[in-house]
GROMACS .gro file of C-alpha atoms in nm:
model
  176
    1SER     CA    1   1.945   5.689   9.374
    2GLU     CA    2   2.138   5.508   9.102
    3PHE     CA    3   2.106   5.130   9.068
    4PRO     CA    4   2.283   4.876   8.841
    5GLY     CA    5   2.159   4.851   8.484
    6GLY     CA    6   2.088   5.221   8.437
    7VAL     CA    7   1.790   5.214   8.672
    8SER     CA    8   1.734   5.521   8.888
    9ALA     CA    9   1.479   5.644   9.139
   10THR     CA   10   1.432   5.995   9.271
   11VAL     CA   11   1.205   6.075   9.565
   12LEU     CA   12   1.138   6.425   9.697
   13ASN     CA   13   0.938   6.464  10.016
   14PRO     CA   14   0.895   6.823  10.137
   15GLN     CA   15   0.695   6.845  10.462
   16VAL     CA   16   0.552   7.101  10.697
   17THR     CA   17   0.574   7.006  11.064
   18PHE     CA   18   0.348   7.125  11.345
   19ARG     CA   19   0.405   7.071  11.714
   20THR     CA   20   0.165   7.173  11.988
   21ARG     CA   21   0.094   7.123  12.354
   22PHE     CA   22  -0.279   7.097  12.432
   23SER     CA   23  -0.234   7.098  12.808
   24GLU     CA   24   0.026   7.010  13.067
   25VAL     CA   25  -0.021   6.641  12.990
   26TRP     CA   26  -0.110   6.624  12.616
   27ASP     CA   27   0.115   6.710  12.322
   28ALA     CA   28   0.107   6.629  11.952
   29GLN     CA   29   0.324   6.649  11.645
   30ALA     CA   30   0.213   6.624  11.283
   31ALA     CA   31   0.394   6.648  10.952
   32VAL     CA   32   0.213   6.672  10.620
   33GLY     CA   33   0.383   6.666  10.286
   34VAL     CA   34   0.382   6.550   9.930
   35SER     CA   35   0.605   6.273   9.798
   36TYR     CA   36   0.713   6.301   9.437
   37SER     CA   37   0.884   6.001   9.282
   38ASP     CA   38   1.040   5.947   8.943
   39GLU     CA   39   1.133   5.586   8.869
   40ASP     CA   40   1.339   5.532   8.552
   41ARG     CA   41   1.391   5.168   8.452
   42GLY     CA   42   1.551   5.254   8.117
   43ALA     CA   43   1.235   5.195   7.908
   44GLY     CA   44   1.067   5.513   8.028
   45SER     CA   45   0.995   5.670   8.361
   46ASP     CA   46   0.709   5.639   8.603
   47LYS     CA   47   0.624   5.961   8.792
   48ASN     CA   48   0.399   5.954   9.100
   49TRP     CA   49   0.264   6.200   9.354
   50SER     CA   50   0.143   6.082   9.694
   51LEU     CA   51   0.058   6.226  10.030
   52SER     CA   52   0.308   6.174  10.312
   53LEU     CA   53   0.196   6.190  10.673
   54ASP     CA   54   0.363   6.153  11.009
   55GLY     CA   55   0.207   6.214  11.347
   56SER     CA   56   0.214   6.138  11.715
   57LEU     CA   57  -0.005   6.204  12.014
   58CYS     CA   58   0.143   6.175  12.363
   59ARG     CA   59   0.020   6.192  12.720
   60THR     CA   60   0.259   6.250  13.006
   61PHE     CA   61   0.162   6.133  13.354
   62GLU     CA   62   0.357   6.182  13.675
   63ASN     CA   63   0.583   5.879  13.615
   64ASP     CA   64   0.465   5.760  13.272
   65ARG     CA   65   0.464   5.871  12.911
   66LEU     CA   66   0.239   5.710  12.649
   67CYS     CA   67   0.266   5.792  12.278
   68ALA     CA   68   0.080   5.669  11.972
   69ARG     CA   69   0.225   5.737  11.630
   70ALA     CA   70   0.148   5.673  11.265
   71SER     CA   71   0.310   5.754  10.932
   72ARG     CA   72   0.282   5.699  10.558
   73TYR     CA   73   0.553   5.774  10.302
   74SER     CA   74   0.721   5.653   9.980
   75GLN     CA   75   1.083   5.562   9.918
   76PRO     CA   76   1.287   5.366   9.662
   77SER     CA   77   1.391   5.012   9.753
   78ALA     CA   78   1.735   4.861   9.693
   79THR     CA   79   1.599   4.724   9.364
   80ALA     CA   80   1.467   5.065   9.247
   81GLN     CA   81   1.105   4.980   9.319
   82LEU     CA   82   0.896   5.256   9.471
   83VAL     CA   83   0.772   5.132   9.809
   84GLN     CA   84   0.481   5.286  10.000
   85THR     CA   85   0.515   5.231  10.374
   86THR     CA   86   0.245   5.271  10.637
   87SER     CA   87   0.332   5.231  11.004
   88ALA     CA   88   0.168   5.260  11.343
   89GLY     CA   89   0.303   5.214  11.690
   90VAL     CA   90   0.271   5.271  12.061
   91ASP     CA   91   0.550   5.360  12.306
   92TRP     CA   92   0.518   5.356  12.683
   93SER     CA   93   0.777   5.442  12.943
   94ARG     CA   94   0.754   5.444  13.320
   95ARG     CA   95   0.989   5.566  13.586
   96LEU     CA   96   0.973   5.297  13.853
   97GLY     CA   97   1.173   5.489  14.109
   98GLN     CA   98   1.465   5.726  14.140
   99ARG     CA   99   1.697   5.489  13.954
  100ASP     CA  100   1.477   5.246  13.758
  101ASN     CA  101   1.303   5.283  13.420
  102LEU     CA  102   1.085   5.055  13.210
  103GLN     CA  103   1.010   5.103  12.837
  104LEU     CA  104   0.776   4.905  12.609
  105SER     CA  105   0.694   4.954  12.242
  106ALA     CA  106   0.490   4.781  11.970
  107ASN     CA  107   0.497   4.860  11.598
  108VAL     CA  108   0.339   4.747  11.274
  109VAL     CA  109   0.490   4.842  10.938
  110ARG     CA  110   0.323   4.747  10.608
  111SER     CA  111   0.484   4.801  10.270
  112SER     CA  112   0.339   4.783   9.922
  113GLY     CA  113   0.501   4.820   9.582
  114LEU     CA  114   0.763   4.548   9.634
  115GLU     CA  115   0.775   4.268   9.381
  116LEU     CA  116   0.988   3.958   9.340
  117LEU     CA  117   0.977   3.801   8.993
  118GLY     CA  118   0.651   3.985   8.925
  119VAL     CA  119   0.481   3.864   9.244
  120PRO     CA  120   0.371   4.140   9.486
  121LEU     CA  121   0.516   4.077   9.833
  122ARG     CA  122   0.326   4.324  10.057
  123PRO     CA  123   0.531   4.245  10.369
  124THR     CA  124   0.408   4.339  10.715
  125TYR     CA  125   0.655   4.363  11.003
  126TYR     CA  126   0.541   4.332  11.364
  127THR     CA  127   0.780   4.425  11.641
  128ALA     CA  128   0.755   4.440  12.018
  129ALA     CA  129   1.038   4.548  12.246
  130GLY     CA  130   1.098   4.617  12.610
  131SER     CA  131   1.381   4.738  12.826
  132TYR     CA  132   1.457   4.782  13.193
  133SER     CA  133   1.740   5.006  13.305
  134ARG     CA  134   1.888   5.095  13.643
  135GLN     CA  135   2.132   5.367  13.738
  136PHE     CA  136   2.382   5.224  13.986
  137SER     CA  137   2.577   5.548  14.033
  138PRO     CA  138   2.599   5.887  13.860
  139ARG     CA  139   2.840   5.727  13.610
  140LEU     CA  140   2.731   5.361  13.589
  141SER     CA  141   2.403   5.219  13.462
  142GLY     CA  142   2.288   4.894  13.309
  143GLY     CA  143   1.989   4.693  13.209
  144VAL     CA  144   1.825   4.441  12.982
  145PHE     CA  145   1.664   4.473  12.638
  146VAL     CA  146   1.431   4.217  12.472
  147ASN     CA  147   1.287   4.223  12.121
  148ALA     CA  148   1.048   4.012  11.913
  149ARG     CA  149   0.989   4.044  11.537
  150LYS     CA  150   0.754   3.873  11.296
  151LEU     CA  151   0.728   3.911  10.919
  152THR     CA  152   0.421   3.815  10.717
  153GLN     CA  153   0.423   3.829  10.337
  154ALA     CA  154   0.283   3.668  10.023
  155GLY     CA  155   0.405   3.310  10.029
  156PRO     CA  156   0.559   3.131  10.324
  157ASP     CA  157   0.632   3.344  10.630
  158PRO     CA  158   0.965   3.314  10.808
  159LYS     CA  159   0.965   3.216  11.174
  160ALA     CA  160   0.943   3.484  11.442
  161ASP     CA  161   1.271   3.625  11.563
  162PHE     CA  162   1.354   3.686  11.931
  163SER     CA  163   1.658   3.858  12.079
  164GLY     CA  164   1.780   3.997  12.405
  165SER     CA  165   2.082   4.173  12.544
  166LEU     CA  166   2.231   4.300  12.865
  167PHE     CA  167   2.396   4.640  12.861
  168VAL     CA  168   2.627   4.847  13.081
  169THR     CA  169   2.689   5.218  13.031
  170TYR     CA  170   2.971   5.418  13.186
  171ARG     CA  171   2.975   5.799  13.153
  172PHE     CA  172   3.312   5.972  13.116
  173GLY     CA  173   3.386   6.340  13.169
  174ASP     CA  174   3.216   6.604  13.378
  175ILE     CA  175   2.875   6.506  13.515
  176ARG     CA  176   2.639   6.794  13.573
   0.00000   0.00000   0.00000
């Protein structure tokens, strides 16, 4: 990635991915790799190697699916800083009936390596979301989505952010 002022950052992240099913109800996915980064700020470059990980473990019930996931990786920021990100989350979905579905998720994402005027920020993002959807006909469905976000960082934290929306979906074409 090229940035103003002759600053550049290159990140390579080759991974090997494994997917398995332990039983009829348990499945897992894991990716393991190495992140290589080369940050050039004009006065020399900074090369780093780090481990990158990504994984999930899921259990499927008759009408539910529950997944836990975690990851760690590196990437350049918009200001050519190399940012290490660690995240964890849980997703749950439930079929309430023939036409109704409920989904909930919670996530935490922590970053390090970001600086503002020489001060490390180390932001942590917390998110929680939920949705309810209903199929009214083979072509028409709709529902509601709600979301909450909170950011904590070095220095004053901004207020939490809440949003919601209603949605309608109409399918065109052949329905099979």
